[in-house]
mmCIF file of C-alpha atoms in Angstrom:
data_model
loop_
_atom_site.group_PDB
_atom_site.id
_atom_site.type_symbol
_atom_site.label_atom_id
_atom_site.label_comp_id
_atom_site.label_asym_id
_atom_site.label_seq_id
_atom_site.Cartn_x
_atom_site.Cartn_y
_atom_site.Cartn_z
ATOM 1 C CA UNK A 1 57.938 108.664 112.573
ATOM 2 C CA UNK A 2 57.159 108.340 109.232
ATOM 3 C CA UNK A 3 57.055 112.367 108.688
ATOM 4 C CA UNK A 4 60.984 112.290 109.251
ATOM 5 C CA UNK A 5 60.863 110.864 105.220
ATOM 6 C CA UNK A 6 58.029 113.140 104.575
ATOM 7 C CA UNK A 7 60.224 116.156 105.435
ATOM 8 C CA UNK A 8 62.909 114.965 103.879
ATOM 9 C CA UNK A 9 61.005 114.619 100.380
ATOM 10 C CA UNK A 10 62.570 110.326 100.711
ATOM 11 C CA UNK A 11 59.255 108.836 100.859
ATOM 12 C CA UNK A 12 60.718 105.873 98.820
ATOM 13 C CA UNK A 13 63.755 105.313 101.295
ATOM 14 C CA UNK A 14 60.623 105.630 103.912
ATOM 15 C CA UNK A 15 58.631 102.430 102.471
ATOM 16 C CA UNK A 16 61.959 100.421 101.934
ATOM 17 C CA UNK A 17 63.080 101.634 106.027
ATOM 18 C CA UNK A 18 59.587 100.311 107.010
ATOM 19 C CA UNK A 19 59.396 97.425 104.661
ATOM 20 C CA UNK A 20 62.153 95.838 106.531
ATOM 21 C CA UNK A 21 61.361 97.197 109.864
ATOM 22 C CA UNK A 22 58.120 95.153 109.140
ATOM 23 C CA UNK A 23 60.536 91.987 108.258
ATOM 24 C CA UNK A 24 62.259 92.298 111.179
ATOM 25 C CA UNK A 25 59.564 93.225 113.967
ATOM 26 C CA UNK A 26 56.314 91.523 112.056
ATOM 27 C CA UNK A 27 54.179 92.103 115.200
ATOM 28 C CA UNK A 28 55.019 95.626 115.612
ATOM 29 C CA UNK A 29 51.436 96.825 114.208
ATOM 30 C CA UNK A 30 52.869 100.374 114.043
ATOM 31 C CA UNK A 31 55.819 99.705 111.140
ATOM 32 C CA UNK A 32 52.556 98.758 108.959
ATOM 33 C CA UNK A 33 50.721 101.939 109.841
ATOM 34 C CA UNK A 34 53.698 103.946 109.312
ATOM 35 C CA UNK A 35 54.411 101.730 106.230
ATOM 36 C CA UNK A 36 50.299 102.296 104.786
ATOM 37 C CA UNK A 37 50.577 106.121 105.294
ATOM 38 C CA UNK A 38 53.942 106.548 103.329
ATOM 39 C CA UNK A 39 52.267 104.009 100.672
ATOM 40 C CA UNK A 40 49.252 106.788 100.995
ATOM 41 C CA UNK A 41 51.088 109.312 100.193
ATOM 42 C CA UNK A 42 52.533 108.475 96.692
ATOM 43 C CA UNK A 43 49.062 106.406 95.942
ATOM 44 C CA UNK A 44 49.566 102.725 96.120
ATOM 45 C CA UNK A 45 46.382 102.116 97.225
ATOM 46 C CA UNK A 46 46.394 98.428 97.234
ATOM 47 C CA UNK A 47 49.876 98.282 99.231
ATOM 48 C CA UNK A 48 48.144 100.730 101.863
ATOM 49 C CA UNK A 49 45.287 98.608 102.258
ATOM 50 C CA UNK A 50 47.421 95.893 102.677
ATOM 51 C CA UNK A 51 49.430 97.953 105.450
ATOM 52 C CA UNK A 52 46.593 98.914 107.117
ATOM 53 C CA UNK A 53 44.845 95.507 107.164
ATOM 54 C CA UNK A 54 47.836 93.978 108.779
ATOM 55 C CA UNK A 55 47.415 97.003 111.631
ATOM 56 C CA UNK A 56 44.060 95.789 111.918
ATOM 57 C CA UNK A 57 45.023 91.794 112.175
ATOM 58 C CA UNK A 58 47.722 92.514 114.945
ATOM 59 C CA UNK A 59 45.779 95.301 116.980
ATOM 60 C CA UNK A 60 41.932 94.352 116.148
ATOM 61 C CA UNK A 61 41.477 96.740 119.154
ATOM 62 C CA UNK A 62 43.537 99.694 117.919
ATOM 63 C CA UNK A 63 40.689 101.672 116.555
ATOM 64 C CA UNK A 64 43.640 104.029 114.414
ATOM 65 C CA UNK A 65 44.086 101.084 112.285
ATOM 66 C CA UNK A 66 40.279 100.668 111.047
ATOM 67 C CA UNK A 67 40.029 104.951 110.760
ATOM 68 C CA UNK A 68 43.206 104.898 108.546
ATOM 69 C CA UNK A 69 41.465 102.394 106.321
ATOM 70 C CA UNK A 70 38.372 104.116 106.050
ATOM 71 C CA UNK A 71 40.263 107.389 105.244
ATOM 72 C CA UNK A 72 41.907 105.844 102.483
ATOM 73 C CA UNK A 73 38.914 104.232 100.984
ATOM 74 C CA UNK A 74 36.553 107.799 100.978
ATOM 75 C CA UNK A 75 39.789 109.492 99.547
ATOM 76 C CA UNK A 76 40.069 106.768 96.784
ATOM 77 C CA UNK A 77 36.322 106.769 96.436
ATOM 78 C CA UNK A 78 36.465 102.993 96.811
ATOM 79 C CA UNK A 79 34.720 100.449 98.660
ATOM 80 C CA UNK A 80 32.401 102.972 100.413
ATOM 81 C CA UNK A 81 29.816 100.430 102.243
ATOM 82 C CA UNK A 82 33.161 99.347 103.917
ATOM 83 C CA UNK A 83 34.381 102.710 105.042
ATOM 84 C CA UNK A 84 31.098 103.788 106.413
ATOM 85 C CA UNK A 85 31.278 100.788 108.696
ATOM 86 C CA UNK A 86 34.834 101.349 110.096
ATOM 87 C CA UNK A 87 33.831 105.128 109.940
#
């Protein structure tokens, strides 16, 4: 979903849609993924890992949220021990 901003070249309208989709729908695991992956993109790294930690709060199950968080840690070259266990 998030691609539609991606496409579009409105990343920023993108973290502000799924900022308050987030607000709105705070369970809804997926508005955070979407949210970490636009934050990704233009390299917030601490709001992504704050994205994708909330994935991984409200689906501890969902194994997409722990491999998006690993991703982001071997592309930032940060907190490595970490990645390789949610690798």
């Amino acid at each position: 979903m998030e691609q539609y901003y991606v496409q579009r070249g409105a990343i920023p309208e993108g973290i502000s849609v799924f900022e308050q989709l987030a607000k709105e729908q705070p369970d809804n695991g997926l508005n955070y993924f979407f949210l970490g992956r636009l934050h990704n993109r233009v390299q917030r790294f601490e709001e992504a890992e704050a994205a994708y930690r909330k994935v991984q709060e409200l689906g501890p199950k969902w194994s997409e949220g722990y491999r998006a968080l690993a991703d982001l840690y071997l592309r930032a070259n940060r907190k490595l021990p970490e990645a390789k266990v949610m690798a």
